[in-house]
Amino acid sequence: MNSIQAHRESAPEYDQQAQDWGWNPEVIFGLMYEYVNSGEMLLDIGIGTGLCSVPFHRAGLKIYGVDGSSEMLEACKPKNIAAELKQHDLLKTPLPYPDEFCHHAICGGVFHFFGDLRSFFGETARILKKGGIFGFTVGPLKVEEDQVKENEYIQKLDEASGTSIYFHSDSYIQKLLKENDFTQLKMLEFIASINPETKEEHYCRLYVGQKYK
């Protein structure tokens, strides 16, 4: 099962599941708030039901969202947080936005469904204005670097959902930031969720970068 199929099935209960698992997407806003201003445009890549964008909307930013799942977008619409929502396969480039379209971008809880992230970073750099802020999460790698494909990422199967999950090395993320003219401003590793049945903790690494060209 791919990520689109998984989210198609979970869309109606997604917000409740996120709450049950203790997923707090506000952490992205918490690390970005000092760099954003009311009235600026923010693109949420993989917006889903809009959980990550809610605090930015409350802060007065104009939200644009793109996602591959029509069911997730339908769940997002009633919240009335987005100026525009688009359905688009995130792996198909270019994304449906012009160059230097928006001031900022976020991508929360998305990259762990993808191995190669080069197209995401390239497209985000293209779409952001100079000085724009990009906040995103990845599944942090907890193994020795020599076990990682070219020091980039590893793939594991989530047996419960049948979905492939990817974990990315910090060296890989640093390479992508540099190649796409981003300066890292902040990085935070945190407990993103806790399985309510097994109590297993799941970690995320949150990066905040700034486009300098």
Short mmCIF file of C-alpha atoms in Angstrom, two decimals:
data_model
loop_
_atom_site.label_atom_id
_atom_site.label_comp_id
_atom_site.label_asym_id
_atom_site.label_seq_id
_atom_site.Cartn_x
_atom_site.Cartn_y
_atom_site.Cartn_z
CA MET A 1 0.00 0.00 0.00
CA ASN A 2 1.36 3.45 -0.89
CA SER A 3 0.91 6.62 1.14
CA ILE A 4 -2.00 7.90 -1.00
CA GLN A 5 -3.96 4.70 -0.46
CA ALA A 6 -3.22 4.75 3.26
CA HIS A 7 -4.39 8.35 3.63
CA ARG A 8 -7.46 7.75 1.47
CA GLU A 9 -8.60 5.15 3.97
CA SER A 10 -7.68 7.13 7.09
CA ALA A 11 -8.83 10.61 6.01
CA PRO A 12 -12.17 10.68 7.91
CA GLU A 13 -10.49 9.69 11.19
CA TYR A 14 -7.07 11.27 10.60
CA ASP A 15 -7.39 14.16 13.05
CA GLN A 16 -8.67 11.90 15.82
CA GLN A 17 -5.88 9.41 15.15
CA ALA A 18 -3.31 12.20 15.33
CA GLN A 19 -4.74 13.26 18.68
CA ASP A 20 -4.77 9.69 19.99
CA TRP A 21 -1.11 9.25 19.00
CA GLY A 22 -0.07 12.57 20.54
CA TRP A 23 1.04 14.13 17.24
CA ASN A 24 1.47 17.86 17.87
CA PRO A 25 2.13 19.62 14.55
CA GLU A 26 2.22 23.00 16.31
CA VAL A 27 5.93 22.39 16.89
CA ILE A 28 6.63 23.47 13.30
CA PHE A 29 4.97 26.83 13.92
CA GLY A 30 6.79 27.07 17.23
CA LEU A 31 10.18 27.01 15.52
CA MET A 32 9.12 29.25 12.62
CA TYR A 33 6.95 31.93 14.22
CA GLU A 34 9.75 34.46 14.68
CA TYR A 35 10.46 34.43 10.93
CA VAL A 36 6.92 34.78 9.56
CA ASN A 37 4.49 37.69 9.44
CA SER A 38 0.76 38.16 9.11
CA GLY A 39 -0.33 38.57 5.50
CA GLU A 40 2.52 36.51 4.04
CA MET A 41 1.84 33.48 1.84
CA LEU A 42 2.67 29.97 3.05
CA LEU A 43 2.60 26.79 0.97
CA ASP A 44 1.87 23.57 2.85
CA ILE A 45 3.30 20.70 0.79
CA GLY A 46 1.28 17.61 1.67
CA ILE A 47 -1.26 19.66 3.62
CA GLY A 48 -3.48 16.68 4.35
CA THR A 49 -6.26 17.74 6.70
CA GLY A 50 -4.44 20.99 7.47
CA LEU A 51 -3.18 20.25 10.97
CA CYS A 52 0.23 21.84 10.43
CA SER A 53 -1.24 24.96 8.81
CA VAL A 54 -3.82 25.80 11.48
CA PRO A 55 -1.49 27.85 13.74
CA PHE A 56 -0.08 29.73 10.74
CA HIS A 57 -3.63 30.60 9.66
CA ARG A 58 -4.40 31.84 13.16
CA ALA A 59 -1.28 34.01 12.96
CA GLY A 60 -2.67 35.70 9.85
CA LEU A 61 -0.74 33.97 7.07
CA LYS A 62 -2.43 33.17 3.76
CA ILE A 63 -2.37 29.39 3.35
CA TYR A 64 -2.01 27.48 0.08
CA GLY A 65 -2.09 23.70 0.22
CA VAL A 66 -1.24 20.86 -2.15
CA ASP A 67 -1.75 17.15 -1.54
CA GLY A 68 -2.01 13.94 -3.51
CA SER A 69 -5.10 12.71 -1.67
CA SER A 70 -8.49 14.16 -2.60
CA GLU A 71 -9.97 12.60 0.54
CA MET A 72 -7.52 14.44 2.79
CA LEU A 73 -8.22 17.71 0.99
CA GLU A 74 -11.97 17.19 1.45
CA ALA A 75 -11.33 16.79 5.18
CA CYS A 76 -9.31 20.01 5.15
CA LYS A 77 -11.85 22.20 3.33
CA PRO A 78 -14.41 22.59 6.17
CA LYS A 79 -11.73 24.12 8.40
CA ASN A 80 -11.63 27.17 6.10
CA ILE A 81 -7.94 27.79 6.70
CA ALA A 82 -6.71 27.77 3.09
CA ALA A 83 -7.03 30.38 0.37
CA GLU A 84 -6.53 27.58 -2.15
CA LEU A 85 -6.19 23.79 -2.13
CA LYS A 86 -4.84 21.76 -5.06
CA GLN A 87 -4.69 18.04 -5.67
CA HIS A 88 -1.40 17.03 -7.26
CA ASP A 89 0.90 14.01 -7.10
CA LEU A 90 3.81 15.32 -5.04
CA LEU A 91 6.28 13.22 -7.01
CA LYS A 92 5.30 14.84 -10.31
CA THR A 93 7.26 18.00 -11.04
CA PRO A 94 6.86 20.83 -11.43
CA LEU A 95 4.40 21.46 -8.63
CA PRO A 96 1.51 23.66 -9.84
CA TYR A 97 2.97 26.99 -8.68
CA PRO A 98 5.10 29.63 -10.45
CA ASP A 99 8.63 30.64 -9.49
CA GLU A 100 8.92 32.70 -6.29
CA PHE A 101 5.24 32.16 -5.59
CA CYS A 102 5.19 32.35 -1.80
CA HIS A 103 7.10 33.63 1.21
CA HIS A 104 7.32 30.39 3.21
CA ALA A 105 6.71 26.64 2.98
CA ILE A 106 6.15 23.75 5.36
CA CYS A 107 6.11 19.99 4.90
CA GLY A 108 5.13 18.16 8.07
CA GLY A 109 4.70 14.42 8.42
CA VAL A 110 5.30 13.83 4.70
CA PHE A 111 8.94 13.08 3.95
CA HIS A 112 8.92 9.77 5.84
CA PHE A 113 6.79 8.40 2.98
CA PHE A 114 9.48 9.17 0.39
CA GLY A 115 13.08 8.06 -0.05
CA ASP A 116 14.65 10.43 -2.56
CA LEU A 117 13.79 14.00 -1.51
CA ARG A 118 15.73 15.89 -4.16
CA SER A 119 12.69 16.92 -6.19
CA PHE A 120 10.94 18.24 -3.07
CA PHE A 121 13.85 20.49 -2.16
CA GLY A 122 14.37 21.65 -5.73
CA GLU A 123 10.71 22.56 -6.16
CA THR A 124 10.50 24.28 -2.78
CA ALA A 125 13.56 26.39 -3.60
CA ARG A 126 11.99 27.33 -6.94
CA ILE A 127 8.64 28.30 -5.41
CA LEU A 128 9.99 30.28 -2.45
CA LYS A 129 10.93 33.93 -2.58
CA LYS A 130 14.45 34.93 -1.53
CA GLY A 131 14.68 34.91 2.25
CA GLY A 132 11.77 32.48 2.53
CA ILE A 133 11.58 29.97 5.38
CA PHE A 134 11.14 26.22 4.89
CA GLY A 135 10.12 24.07 7.85
CA PHE A 136 9.93 20.29 7.46
CA THR A 137 10.14 17.01 9.35
CA VAL A 138 11.89 13.73 8.57
CA GLY A 139 12.17 10.41 10.31
CA PRO A 140 15.64 10.59 11.90
CA LEU A 141 18.08 7.79 11.23
CA LYS A 142 19.06 5.75 14.28
CA VAL A 143 21.55 3.38 12.66
CA GLU A 144 25.20 3.54 11.74
CA GLU A 145 25.90 5.65 8.68
CA ASP A 146 27.57 2.76 6.85
CA GLN A 147 24.23 0.93 6.80
CA VAL A 148 22.59 3.75 4.90
CA LYS A 149 22.37 3.79 1.11
CA GLU A 150 24.99 6.35 0.12
CA ASN A 151 24.57 7.95 3.55
CA GLU A 152 21.06 9.04 2.59
CA TYR A 153 18.15 6.95 3.84
CA ILE A 154 16.78 3.53 4.69
CA GLN A 155 13.39 1.98 4.07
CA LYS A 156 11.29 -0.03 6.52
CA LEU A 157 7.86 -1.59 6.20
CA ASP A 158 5.20 -0.49 8.66
CA GLU A 159 3.48 -3.83 9.21
CA ALA A 160 0.29 -2.32 10.61
CA SER A 161 -0.46 -0.24 7.50
CA GLY A 162 1.63 -2.08 4.92
CA THR A 163 3.22 1.25 4.00
CA SER A 164 6.93 1.86 3.40
CA ILE A 165 8.47 4.33 5.85
CA TYR A 166 11.78 6.11 5.21
CA PHE A 167 14.38 7.42 7.63
CA HIS A 168 16.83 10.07 6.41
CA SER A 169 20.31 10.86 7.64
CA ASP A 170 21.27 14.33 8.78
CA SER A 171 24.15 14.34 6.29
CA TYR A 172 21.67 13.78 3.45
CA ILE A 173 19.43 16.63 4.62
CA GLN A 174 22.42 18.94 4.99
CA LYS A 175 23.48 18.11 1.43
CA LEU A 176 20.01 18.91 0.08
CA LEU A 177 19.84 22.19 1.97
CA LYS A 178 23.22 23.27 0.62
CA GLU A 179 22.51 22.19 -2.96
CA ASN A 180 19.29 24.21 -2.99
CA ASP A 181 20.66 27.40 -1.41
CA PHE A 182 19.18 27.00 2.06
CA THR A 183 20.86 27.94 5.32
CA GLN A 184 19.83 25.87 8.32
CA LEU A 185 18.42 28.07 11.06
CA LYS A 186 17.18 25.48 13.54
CA MET A 187 16.95 21.74 14.12
CA LEU A 188 15.02 19.88 16.79
CA GLU A 189 14.55 16.17 17.42
CA PHE A 190 11.40 15.37 19.37
CA ILE A 191 8.90 12.64 20.22
CA ALA A 192 6.36 13.05 17.44
CA SER A 193 3.89 10.39 18.56
CA ILE A 194 3.35 7.51 20.96
CA ASN A 195 1.55 4.33 19.98
CA PRO A 196 -1.47 4.27 22.31
CA GLU A 197 -1.37 0.46 22.50
CA THR A 198 2.33 -0.41 22.69
CA LYS A 199 3.51 2.96 24.11
CA GLU A 200 6.34 2.89 21.55
CA GLU A 201 7.78 6.36 20.95
CA HIS A 202 8.23 7.65 17.40
CA TYR A 203 10.72 10.44 16.78
CA CYS A 204 10.87 13.20 14.19
CA ARG A 205 13.62 15.64 13.32
CA LEU A 206 12.40 19.13 12.46
CA TYR A 207 14.51 21.47 10.34
CA VAL A 208 14.00 25.16 9.63
CA GLY A 209 15.96 26.56 6.70
CA GLN A 210 16.11 29.90 4.91
CA LYS A 211 16.54 30.40 1.18
CA TYR A 212 19.40 32.84 0.65
CA LYS A 213 19.29 33.27 -3.14
#
